[in-house]
mmCIF file of C-alpha atoms in Angstrom:
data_model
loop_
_atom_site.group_PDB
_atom_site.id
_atom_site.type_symbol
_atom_site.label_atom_id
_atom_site.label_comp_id
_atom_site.label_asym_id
_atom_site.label_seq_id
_atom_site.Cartn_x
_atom_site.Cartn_y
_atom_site.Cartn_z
ATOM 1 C CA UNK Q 1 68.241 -32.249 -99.337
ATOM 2 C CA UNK Q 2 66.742 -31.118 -95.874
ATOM 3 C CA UNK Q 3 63.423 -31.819 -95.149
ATOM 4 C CA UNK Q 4 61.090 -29.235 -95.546
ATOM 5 C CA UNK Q 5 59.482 -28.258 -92.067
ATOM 6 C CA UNK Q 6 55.386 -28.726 -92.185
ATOM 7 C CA UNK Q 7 53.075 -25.366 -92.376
ATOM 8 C CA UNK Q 8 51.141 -24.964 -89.175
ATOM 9 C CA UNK Q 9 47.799 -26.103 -89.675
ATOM 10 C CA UNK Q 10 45.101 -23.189 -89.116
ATOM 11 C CA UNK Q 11 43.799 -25.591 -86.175
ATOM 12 C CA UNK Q 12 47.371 -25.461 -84.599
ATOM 13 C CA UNK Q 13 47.690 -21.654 -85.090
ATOM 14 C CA UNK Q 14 44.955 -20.854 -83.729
ATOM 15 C CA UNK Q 15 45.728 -23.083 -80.171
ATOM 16 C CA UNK Q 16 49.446 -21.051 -80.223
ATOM 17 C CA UNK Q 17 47.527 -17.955 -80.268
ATOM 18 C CA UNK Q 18 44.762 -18.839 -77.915
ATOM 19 C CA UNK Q 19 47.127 -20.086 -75.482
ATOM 20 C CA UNK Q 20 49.371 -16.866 -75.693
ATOM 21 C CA UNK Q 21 46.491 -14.330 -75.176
ATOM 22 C CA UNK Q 22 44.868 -16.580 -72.568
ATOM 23 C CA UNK Q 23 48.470 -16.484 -70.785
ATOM 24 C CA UNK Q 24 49.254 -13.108 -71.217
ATOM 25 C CA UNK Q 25 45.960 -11.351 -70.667
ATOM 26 C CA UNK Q 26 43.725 -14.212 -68.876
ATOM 27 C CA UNK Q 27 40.804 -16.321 -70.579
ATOM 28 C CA UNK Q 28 38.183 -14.608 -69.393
ATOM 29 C CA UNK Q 29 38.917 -11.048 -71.258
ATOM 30 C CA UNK Q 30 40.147 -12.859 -74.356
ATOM 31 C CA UNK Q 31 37.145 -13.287 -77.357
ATOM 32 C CA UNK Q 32 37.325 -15.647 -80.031
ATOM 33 C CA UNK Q 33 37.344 -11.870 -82.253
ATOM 34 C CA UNK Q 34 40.503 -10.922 -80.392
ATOM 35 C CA UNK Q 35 42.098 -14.514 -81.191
ATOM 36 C CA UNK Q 36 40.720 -14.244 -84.994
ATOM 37 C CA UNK Q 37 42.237 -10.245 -85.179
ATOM 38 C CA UNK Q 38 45.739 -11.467 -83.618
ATOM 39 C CA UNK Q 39 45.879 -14.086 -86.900
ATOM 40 C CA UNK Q 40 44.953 -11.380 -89.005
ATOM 41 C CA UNK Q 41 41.923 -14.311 -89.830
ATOM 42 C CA UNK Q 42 38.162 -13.972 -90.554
ATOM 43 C CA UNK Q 43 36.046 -15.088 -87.260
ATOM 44 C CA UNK Q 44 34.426 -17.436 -89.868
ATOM 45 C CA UNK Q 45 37.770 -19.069 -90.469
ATOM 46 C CA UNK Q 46 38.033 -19.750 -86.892
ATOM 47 C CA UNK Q 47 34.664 -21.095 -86.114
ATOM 48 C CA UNK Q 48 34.873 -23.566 -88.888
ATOM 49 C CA UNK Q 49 37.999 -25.371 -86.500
ATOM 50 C CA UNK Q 50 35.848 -23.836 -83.020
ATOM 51 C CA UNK Q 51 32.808 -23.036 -82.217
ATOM 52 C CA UNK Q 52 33.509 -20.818 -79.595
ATOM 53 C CA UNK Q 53 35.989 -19.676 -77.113
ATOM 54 C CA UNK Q 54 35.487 -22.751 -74.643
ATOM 55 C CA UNK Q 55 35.918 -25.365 -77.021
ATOM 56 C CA UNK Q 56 39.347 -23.778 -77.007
ATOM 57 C CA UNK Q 57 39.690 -23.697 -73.594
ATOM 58 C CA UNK Q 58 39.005 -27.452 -73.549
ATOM 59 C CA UNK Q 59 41.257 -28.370 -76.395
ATOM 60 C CA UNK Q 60 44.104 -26.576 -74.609
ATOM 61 C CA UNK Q 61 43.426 -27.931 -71.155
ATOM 62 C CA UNK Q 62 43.560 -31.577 -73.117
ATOM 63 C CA UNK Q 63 46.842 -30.439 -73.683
ATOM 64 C CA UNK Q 64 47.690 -29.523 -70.262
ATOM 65 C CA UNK Q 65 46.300 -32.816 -68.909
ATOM 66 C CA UNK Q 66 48.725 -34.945 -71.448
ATOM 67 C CA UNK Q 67 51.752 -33.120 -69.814
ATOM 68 C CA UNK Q 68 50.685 -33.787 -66.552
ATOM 69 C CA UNK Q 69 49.524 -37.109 -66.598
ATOM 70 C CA UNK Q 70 53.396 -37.700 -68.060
ATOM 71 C CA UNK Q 71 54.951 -35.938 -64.714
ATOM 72 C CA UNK Q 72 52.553 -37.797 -62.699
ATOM 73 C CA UNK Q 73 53.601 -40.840 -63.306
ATOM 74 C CA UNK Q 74 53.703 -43.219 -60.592
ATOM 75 C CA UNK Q 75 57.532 -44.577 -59.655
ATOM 76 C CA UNK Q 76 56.091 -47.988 -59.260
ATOM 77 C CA UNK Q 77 58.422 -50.654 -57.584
ATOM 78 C CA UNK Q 78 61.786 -48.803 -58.403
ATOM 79 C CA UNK Q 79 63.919 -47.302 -55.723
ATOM 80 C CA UNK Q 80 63.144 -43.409 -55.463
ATOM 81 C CA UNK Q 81 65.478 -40.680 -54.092
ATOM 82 C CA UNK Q 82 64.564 -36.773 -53.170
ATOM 83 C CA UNK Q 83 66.032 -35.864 -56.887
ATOM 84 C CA UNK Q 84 63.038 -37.764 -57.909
ATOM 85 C CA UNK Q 85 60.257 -35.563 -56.044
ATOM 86 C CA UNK Q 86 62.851 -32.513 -57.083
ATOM 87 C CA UNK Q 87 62.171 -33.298 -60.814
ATOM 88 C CA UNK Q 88 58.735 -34.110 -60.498
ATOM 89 C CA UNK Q 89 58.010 -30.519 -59.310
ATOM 90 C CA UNK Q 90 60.260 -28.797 -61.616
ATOM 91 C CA UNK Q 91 58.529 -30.926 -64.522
ATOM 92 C CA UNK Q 92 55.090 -29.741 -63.073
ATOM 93 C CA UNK Q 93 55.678 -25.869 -62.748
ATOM 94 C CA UNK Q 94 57.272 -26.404 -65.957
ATOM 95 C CA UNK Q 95 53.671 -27.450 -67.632
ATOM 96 C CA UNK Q 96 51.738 -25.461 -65.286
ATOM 97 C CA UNK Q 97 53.731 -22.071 -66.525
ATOM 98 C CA UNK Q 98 53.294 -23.073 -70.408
ATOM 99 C CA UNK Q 99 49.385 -23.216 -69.095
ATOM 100 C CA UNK Q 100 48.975 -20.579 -66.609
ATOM 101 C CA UNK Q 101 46.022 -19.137 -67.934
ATOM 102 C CA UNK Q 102 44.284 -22.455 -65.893
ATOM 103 C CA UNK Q 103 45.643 -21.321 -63.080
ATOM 104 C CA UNK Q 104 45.240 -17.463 -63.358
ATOM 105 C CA UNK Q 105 41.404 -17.888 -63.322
ATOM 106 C CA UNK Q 106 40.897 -21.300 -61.747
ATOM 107 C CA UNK Q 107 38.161 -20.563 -59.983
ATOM 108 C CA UNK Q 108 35.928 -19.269 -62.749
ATOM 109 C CA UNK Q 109 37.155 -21.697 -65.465
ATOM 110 C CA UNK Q 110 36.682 -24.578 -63.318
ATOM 111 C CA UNK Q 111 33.092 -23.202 -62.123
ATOM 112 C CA UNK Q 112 31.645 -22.503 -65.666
ATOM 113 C CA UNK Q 113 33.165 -25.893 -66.929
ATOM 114 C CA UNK Q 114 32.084 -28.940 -64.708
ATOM 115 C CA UNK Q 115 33.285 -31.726 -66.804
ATOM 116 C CA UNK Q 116 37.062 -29.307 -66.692
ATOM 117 C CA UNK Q 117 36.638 -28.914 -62.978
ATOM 118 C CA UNK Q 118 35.891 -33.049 -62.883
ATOM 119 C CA UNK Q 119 39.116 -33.475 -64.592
ATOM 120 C CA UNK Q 120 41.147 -31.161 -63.108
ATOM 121 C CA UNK Q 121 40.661 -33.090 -59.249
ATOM 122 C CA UNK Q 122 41.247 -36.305 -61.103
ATOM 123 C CA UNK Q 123 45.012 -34.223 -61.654
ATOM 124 C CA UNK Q 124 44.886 -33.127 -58.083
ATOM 125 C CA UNK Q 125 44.657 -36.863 -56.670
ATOM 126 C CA UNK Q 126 46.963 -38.199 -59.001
ATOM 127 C CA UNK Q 127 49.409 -35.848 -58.025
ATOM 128 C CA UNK Q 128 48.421 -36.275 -54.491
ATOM 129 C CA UNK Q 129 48.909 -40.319 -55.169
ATOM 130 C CA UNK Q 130 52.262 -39.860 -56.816
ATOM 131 C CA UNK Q 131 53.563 -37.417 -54.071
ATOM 132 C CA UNK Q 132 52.339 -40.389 -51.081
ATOM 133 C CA UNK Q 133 53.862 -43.140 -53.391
ATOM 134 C CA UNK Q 134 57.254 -40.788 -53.213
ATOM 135 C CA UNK Q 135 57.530 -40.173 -49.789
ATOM 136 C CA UNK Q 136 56.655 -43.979 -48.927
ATOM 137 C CA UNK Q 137 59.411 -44.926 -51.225
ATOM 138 C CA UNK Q 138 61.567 -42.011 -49.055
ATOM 139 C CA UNK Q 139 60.776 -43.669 -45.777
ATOM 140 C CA UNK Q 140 61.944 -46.860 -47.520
ATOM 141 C CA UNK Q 141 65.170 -45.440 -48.500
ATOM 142 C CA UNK Q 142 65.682 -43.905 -44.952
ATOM 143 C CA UNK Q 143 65.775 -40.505 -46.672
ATOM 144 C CA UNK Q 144 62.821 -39.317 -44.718
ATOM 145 C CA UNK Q 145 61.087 -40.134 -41.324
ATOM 146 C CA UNK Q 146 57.169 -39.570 -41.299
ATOM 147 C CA UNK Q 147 54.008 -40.921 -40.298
ATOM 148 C CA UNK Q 148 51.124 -41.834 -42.715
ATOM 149 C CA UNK Q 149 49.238 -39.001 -40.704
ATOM 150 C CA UNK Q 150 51.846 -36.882 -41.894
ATOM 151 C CA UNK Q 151 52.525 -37.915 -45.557
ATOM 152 C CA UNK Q 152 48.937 -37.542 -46.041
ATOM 153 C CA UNK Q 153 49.086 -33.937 -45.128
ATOM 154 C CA UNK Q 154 52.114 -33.070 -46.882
ATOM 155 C CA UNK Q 155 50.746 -34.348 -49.684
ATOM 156 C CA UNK Q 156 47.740 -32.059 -49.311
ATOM 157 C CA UNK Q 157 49.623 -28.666 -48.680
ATOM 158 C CA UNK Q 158 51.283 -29.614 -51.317
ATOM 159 C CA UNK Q 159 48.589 -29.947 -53.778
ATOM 160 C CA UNK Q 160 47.465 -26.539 -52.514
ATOM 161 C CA UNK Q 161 50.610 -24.654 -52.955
ATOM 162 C CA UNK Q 162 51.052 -25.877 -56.358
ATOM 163 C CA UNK Q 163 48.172 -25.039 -57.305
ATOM 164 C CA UNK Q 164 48.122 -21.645 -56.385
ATOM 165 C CA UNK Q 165 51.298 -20.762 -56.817
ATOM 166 C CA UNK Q 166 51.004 -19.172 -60.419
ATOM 167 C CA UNK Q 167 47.840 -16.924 -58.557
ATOM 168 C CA UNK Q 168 50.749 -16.255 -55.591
ATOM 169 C CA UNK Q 169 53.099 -14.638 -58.295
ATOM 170 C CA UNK Q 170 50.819 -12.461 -60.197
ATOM 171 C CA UNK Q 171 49.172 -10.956 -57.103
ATOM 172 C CA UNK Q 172 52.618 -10.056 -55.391
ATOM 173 C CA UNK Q 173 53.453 -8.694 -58.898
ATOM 174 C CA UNK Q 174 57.052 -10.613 -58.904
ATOM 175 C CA UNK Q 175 57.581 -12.080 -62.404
ATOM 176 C CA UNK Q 176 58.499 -15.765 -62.614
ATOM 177 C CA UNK Q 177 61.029 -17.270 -61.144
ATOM 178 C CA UNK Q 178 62.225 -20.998 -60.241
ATOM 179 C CA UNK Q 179 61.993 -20.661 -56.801
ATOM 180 C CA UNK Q 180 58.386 -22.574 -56.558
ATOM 181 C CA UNK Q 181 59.921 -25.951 -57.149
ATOM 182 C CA UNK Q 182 61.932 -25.040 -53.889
ATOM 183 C CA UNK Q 183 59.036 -23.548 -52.049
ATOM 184 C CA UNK Q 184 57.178 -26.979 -52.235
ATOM 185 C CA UNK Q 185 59.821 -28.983 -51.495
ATOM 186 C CA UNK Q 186 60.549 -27.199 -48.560
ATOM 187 C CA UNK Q 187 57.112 -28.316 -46.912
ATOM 188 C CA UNK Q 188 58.947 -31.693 -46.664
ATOM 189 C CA UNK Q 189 62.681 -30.475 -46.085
ATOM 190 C CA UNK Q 190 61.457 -30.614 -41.597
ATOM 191 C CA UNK Q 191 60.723 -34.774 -42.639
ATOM 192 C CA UNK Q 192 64.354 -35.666 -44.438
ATOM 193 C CA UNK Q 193 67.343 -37.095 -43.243
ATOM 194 C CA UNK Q 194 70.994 -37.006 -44.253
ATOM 195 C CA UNK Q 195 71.558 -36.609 -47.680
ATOM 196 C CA UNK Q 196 67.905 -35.627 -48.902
ATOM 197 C CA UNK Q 197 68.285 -32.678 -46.202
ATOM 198 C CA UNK Q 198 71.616 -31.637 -47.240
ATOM 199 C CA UNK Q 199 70.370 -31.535 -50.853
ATOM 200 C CA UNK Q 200 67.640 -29.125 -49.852
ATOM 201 C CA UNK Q 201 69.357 -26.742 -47.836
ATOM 202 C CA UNK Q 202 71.713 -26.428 -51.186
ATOM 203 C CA UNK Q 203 69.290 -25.589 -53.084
ATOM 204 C CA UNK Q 204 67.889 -23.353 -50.807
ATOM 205 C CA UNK Q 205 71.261 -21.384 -50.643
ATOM 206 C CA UNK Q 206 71.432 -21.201 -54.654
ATOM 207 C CA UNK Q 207 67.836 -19.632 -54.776
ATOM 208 C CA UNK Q 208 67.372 -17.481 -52.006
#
């Protein structure tokens, strides 16, 4: 006999529906009445799992975090190649997009959360770590040719375009696409050599 697939928990249910409304209409114009209406719930119901609308927030960022720390990962002593940066960034816009409401309203999530906006540069210098760590183990390989001056600042821009990326798309009104995991990369595509390039002009040709 199959096994019988678990009922959502209300907890659960309520994160699913958070986390769509937050994406599709942006945290700060979604209430903890329009979350409880969308379940078809009492506002009682959902107070006795949250107390309010940023506990949410904070159990969904959690969430967030957890992905990225698992893209993040450092490659440690292994030998790296540019298809490892290339997944790396696909595997980040991948979590980022499931989150985007972070990254819709950065700025004012961040601001009225401290101990979010603490956490969220602890992301941006791991990722900032893990990018340096890449393109040292790229010099290594001879697949790129760069300074530590200029890692550093490659690794910084980016950080940046990453992280405004989602913000990029909504603002020109295009609706997403896969082309940001190519965008980034391209910051580096002026520092590889032979293979790596060739692999990047590709992929350039296939998305643009």
């Amino acid at each position: 006999m199959a096994e019988r697939k678990r009922p959502r928990r209300t907890r659960e249910r309520i994160l699913e529906t958070a986390l769509a409304l937050f994406n599709g209409a942006g945290a700060p114009n979604v209430t903890t009445a329009h979350i409880a209406d969308e379940m078809e719930i009492s506002p009682g119901n959902l107070y006795y799992h949250f107390r309010n609308r940023d506990e949410i927030i904070g159990e969904l960022f959690a969430a967030f975090e957890r992905r990225a720390d698992e893209v993040l990962a450092a490659p440690g002593e292994r030998a790296v190649s540019i298809e490892d940066l290339w997944l790396l960034l696909h595997l980040l816009f991948e979590a980022m997009w499931d989150y985007r409401f972070i990254f819709r309203d950065l700025d004012q999530i961040l601001s009225h959360n401290r101990l979010l906006g603490s956490r969220f540069a602890l992301i941006m210098r791991r990722g900032t770590r893990t990018v340096i760590e890449l393109c040292h183990g790229l010099v290594h390989a001879g697949e790129m040719q760069a300074s530590e001056r200029e890692i550093a600042a490659l690794a910084e821009n980016i950080g940046l375009v990453a992280t405004y990326w989602i913000s990029y798309q909504r603002i020109s009104g295009e609706r997403r696409d896969h082309r940001a995991a190519y965008q980034v990369l391209s910051i580096i595509a002026p520092f590889l050599r032979g293979d790596a390039r060739a692999l990047v002009e590709r992929l350039g040709r296939e998305y643009l």
